[in-house]
Amino acid sequence: MVRTLAFLALLGIGGGAVAQQKAPSYPLITHDPYFSIWSATDELNGSTTKHWTGAAQSLTGFVKVDGVTYRVLGQNEQSYQAIAATSDEAPYQVKYTETAPAEGWMQNSFDDKAWKSGKAPFGDNVASGGTHWESRELWTRRTFDAGDLSAAELFLKISHDDNITVYLNGEEIYGHKGWLNQYIYKPIPDAVKSKLKAKGNVLAVHILNTAGGAFLDAGIARLVPPPGNKGIEKGIQTAVNINATQTSYQFTCGKADVTLTFTSPLLMDDLMLLSRPISYISYKVSSNDNAAHKVQVYFGASTNISVNVPAQAVTTSKYTNGQLSVLKAGTKEQPMLKKKGDDLRIDWGYMYIATPTATRPVQYVSNAGDAMAAFANGTTASTKLDKQLVLSTAVDLGTVNATPKEQLFLLGYDDLYALQYFNTNLKAWWKNDATQTIDKQLNAAYTDYASILGKCAKFNAQLYKDAVSAGGETYAKLCELAYRQAISAHKLAKSPQGEILFLSKENFSNGCINTVDVTYPSAPLFLLYNPDLLKGMMNGIFYFSESGKFTEPYAAHDLGTYPLANGQAYGEGMPVEESGNMLVLAGAIARAEGNADYAKKHWKTLTTWAEYLLKEGFDPANQLCTDDFAGHLARNTNLSLKAIAGIRSYAMLAKLQGLTDVATKYENAAKEMAANWVKLADDGDHFSLAFESKNTWSQKYNMVWDKVLNFNLFPAAVYKKETDFYLTKQHKFGLPLDSRKTYTKSDWIMWTAVLTDNSSDFDALVAPLYTYVTGTTTRVPLSDWHETTNGKMVGFQARSVVGGYFMKMLDAKFNPASFSLK
C-alpha cells in the first residue's frame, strides 16, 4: 500500500510505515514504566486501552457531527462488584493449613476448626501485608454470603503463584499450572452458580509453590452491566500509522473525517523534553462532502491511570493555570514509593488532563456511563463516588468544512518522586530545575506544540530514511514500532552524585531495575541517538561496585526491584555475562564518542572485570547468561564470545588512553581466544551450542560486536558458515534461539542478522520476525520472547530490549565506508 502525500500532510508527518501498519499492541502514551498506555486491537475503538501490564487504563474519545455521536477511541471498561472481595479491595481472613488435610476438605460440610486463621493475601513478600507463606503447599477455605445472584454473571477473581485448583461449594471452578502476572477474572459456570446459597458458601483453594515466588489471593465478583451505547455510533477506522514518536488513526464519522494522533515526543537530543511526562492527543476534523457541519469532540481519561488497583479511592479537582483548563486526579492515600515489583501501576502522584482555555472546554468528573451520556446529550455530569471515575473534556469546534480544525488535549503525570536510589528518593529529570512545576510543564508543552511537532516530524522522517538505508523497509517498520517502547521502559533522573540515571524496568520478566543484561540488548538505540543515556544505564552499576556496596570481582546483575534501586535483587549473579556486557558497552561508547573519557573514569573497575574475564571468560563454568530462562549451561560458546568481545573492548580502551602494553596484552589474549574458539566450537557446517558438544547449535549474536566494532577477531568465513546454517533452521515466525527449544528472542535475531554479508540473507532472517509482529495472536506491547512455530508470546512484554533492533543502523553508522546492501 502507498501513503498519499495528502494523508502525510494531514498528519503533519513524513516518512514512516504504510498507513495500515499492524502491531501486537499500539503505543498511545509512552513515557516511563508507570505512564504507558496502549491499544490492544487493530481498531482504536475496538477495545479498552490498557497499561502495558494489561490493567485497564481507559482513554475514551467521541466526535459529534450534526448531533450524531461517534466513538473513535476506546471501549467501555468492564466493571466488577465484589461479592467476596480480594485483598486489593478489602481485607479478609481465611482458614488455612500447610499440612495435607483429610479427604473432602473442599466441601461445605468439612470441619476446619483446627485450621489456622490468616489474613490475605498469602505470599513470600512481607510488604504485601498478608500472611507469610513459603512452604510447598497451602490449602485455604473462605466462607462468604452471596444473597440473590440469580441474574448476575459471576467470576472468580484470582492471582496466584504457582499451580492451583479452586473449588466453589465443593465443585472445581478453576485449575492452572504455572503463575499469573496479574489478577484475572474467570467465569463461573451457571451450573455452579445455581447452587450458591444466600449464606455459607465456601471458596476453597489448593496451591503448590513449585519455584520462585509464592502468592495467593482469590475472591468472587459479579459483572456490572456496562452503560448502554444508545444513540452512539462507531466511527469507521480507515487507516493507522505508526512512526517513531506518533501513532495516528483516521476515521470516517458520517459526513466528517477525523484524524486522531497520539504524540509522545521522545527526542533523545533534549533530555528535558524526553523527561517531560506529557503526551499530545490531537483531533483533526474536516468535512468529507464539501458541506459545513457542526462538530464537537470529547476526550476522557479514567482515574485508574493514577491507581495500582481500581479499588483505590481517588481525589479530583478542576482549575485553570496559564493558558490551560485542567482536570487532576490521584489517590487519596498517596503511598509514595511504597510498592516494588513487576505487575504494579503507580498509585502516587497525580494525572492531568489539560486543554486550551480559549477553546471554552466543558470539563467534568463522573462515572464512565454518565460521562458518555452527558456528551451525547450535550450536558454535563457529576458524582459523589471516589473510585473508577472519568475526567471528561468536551469542546465545541463550531462549524467545520473541508479545511481541518484541530483540537489539542494534553495528558500528563507528575509522579512527585520517581525512584529510590540507595535509599535516597529521587525526582524525575525535568525537576532538576527546582522552579519547575507540572503546571509550568503543561503550559510549556502547549506553547511549544507546533515547534515540537515539527521536530518530531523531522526526526520521524530521518529515522525511517536511515533505517530503510540500513536494512530495508520491513526493517524500518520494526524499528519504528520499537522506538517508543524501548525508551519508555526507563526512567530518567539524576543521582545524588550528579550523574545521569536512565534506569530500566524488566517488564514482565522479574521487575528488576537497571538490569545489566537488559541494558546490553537495549544499547544500540541509545548509542545511535545519545550515548549519555547509555551511560545513565551504566552509572549505577559502576557506583554499586565503586562505593564498596557490591564487592564481587565481576559486575552486578541489577540494582533492585523497580522503582527501588537499593542493591541487587536477583538471587544469582551472572559473572561472565554482566562483566562482558559492561566492557563491551564501554567500548561501544568510546567508538560512538571517539574517545575513552567515560571508560577512564571507571578504569580501575573495568580492569577488575577484564581480569576476571581473562581468567574465567573463555570457557565459562556452569552459570547463567542473559537467556537465563533457558537454564544454566557450562562451556557456552555464545557466552564465550561475549567474554572475548569484552576483553577486546578493554584492549581498545587501553589503546585509546595510550596504555600500549596493556592494549597489546589484552588484544593478543582476545586473538588467541578467538582462534581457540573456532577450533573448540566447530561442528561441521556450523558452530556448537557448547564447546565440544556435537550436533547442537545456537545463535551467536554476541559475535556481532566483532563486526560492528571492527575487532576483526573472526574471519568473514566464520560469519558466513554460521549464518548459512541459520537459514536452514528457521520457522514461520523466526529463527529459534538454539537447538534446545523452538522459542526465540527477537532482539537476538536482529543482532544475528547483522552478521550476514548481503541484503538477501539479512531480509531472510528479518522477514519472519515481521510476520510475528504483524501476525501474533498475543496482543500485548511487543514481546521479545516468542514461539517460532505459532507466533505466540512465551513471556516478557513492553521491555526496553527491542532497542536492540537498531543494531543494523548502528553498524551502518559506525562503518559507513564499508557498509552497503549488496
Coordinates of N, CA, C and O in Angstrom, one line a residue, residues 21 48 86 126 162 192 205 307 338 373 455 478 496 570 659 687 761 799 803:
Q21 N -0.2 -0.2 8.8 CA 0.8 -0.9 9.6 C 0.1 -1.6 10.8 O -0.7 -1.0 11.5
T48 N -10.9 -1.5 25.2 CA -10.4 -0.6 26.3 C -8.9 -0.4 26.2 O -8.2 -1.4 26.1
T86 N -11.3 -9.5 47.1 CA -9.9 -9.8 47.2 C -9.2 -8.8 48.0 O -9.7 -7.7 48.3
V126 N 6.7 -9.9 52.3 CA 6.1 -9.4 53.6 C 5.5 -8.0 53.4 O 4.6 -7.6 54.1
D162 N 2.1 -20.7 42.6 CA 2.2 -21.2 41.3 C 0.9 -22.0 41.0 O -0.2 -21.5 40.9
V192 N -22.7 -24.2 38.5 CA -22.1 -24.0 39.8 C -22.8 -22.8 40.5 O -23.2 -22.8 41.7
V205 N -9.3 -23.5 48.2 CA -8.1 -23.4 47.2 C -7.0 -24.3 47.7 O -6.7 -24.4 48.9
V307 N -4.0 4.8 39.8 CA -4.1 3.9 40.8 C -3.4 2.6 40.5 O -3.1 2.3 39.3
K338 N 6.1 3.1 48.0 CA 5.8 2.1 49.0 C 5.8 0.7 48.4 O 5.9 -0.3 49.1
A373 N -22.9 9.5 28.3 CA -24.3 10.0 28.0 C -24.3 11.6 28.0 O -25.0 12.2 27.3
K455 N 9.7 19.2 15.1 CA 10.9 18.4 15.4 C 10.6 16.9 15.3 O 11.5 16.1 14.8
L478 N 9.9 -2.2 11.8 CA 10.2 -2.8 13.1 C 10.9 -1.8 14.0 O 10.6 -1.7 15.2
P496 N 22.4 11.3 43.4 CA 22.9 12.3 44.4 C 24.3 12.7 44.1 O 24.8 13.8 44.5
Y570 N 18.3 -9.9 42.2 CA 18.4 -11.2 41.6 C 19.2 -12.1 42.5 O 20.3 -11.8 42.9
L659 N 47.8 3.3 26.7 CA 48.4 2.2 27.6 C 48.7 1.1 26.6 O 48.1 0.0 26.6
F687 N 28.7 -23.9 14.2 CA 29.4 -23.9 15.5 C 28.4 -24.2 16.6 O 27.3 -23.9 16.5
D761 N 20.2 -12.3 2.6 CA 20.2 -13.1 3.8 C 19.7 -12.3 5.0 O 19.0 -12.9 5.9
R799 N 9.3 -4.6 27.0 CA 10.7 -4.4 27.5 C 11.5 -3.5 26.6 O 11.3 -3.4 25.4
G803 N 15.2 -2.1 21.8 CA 16.2 -1.1 21.3 C 17.3 -1.8 20.6 O 18.1 -1.2 19.8

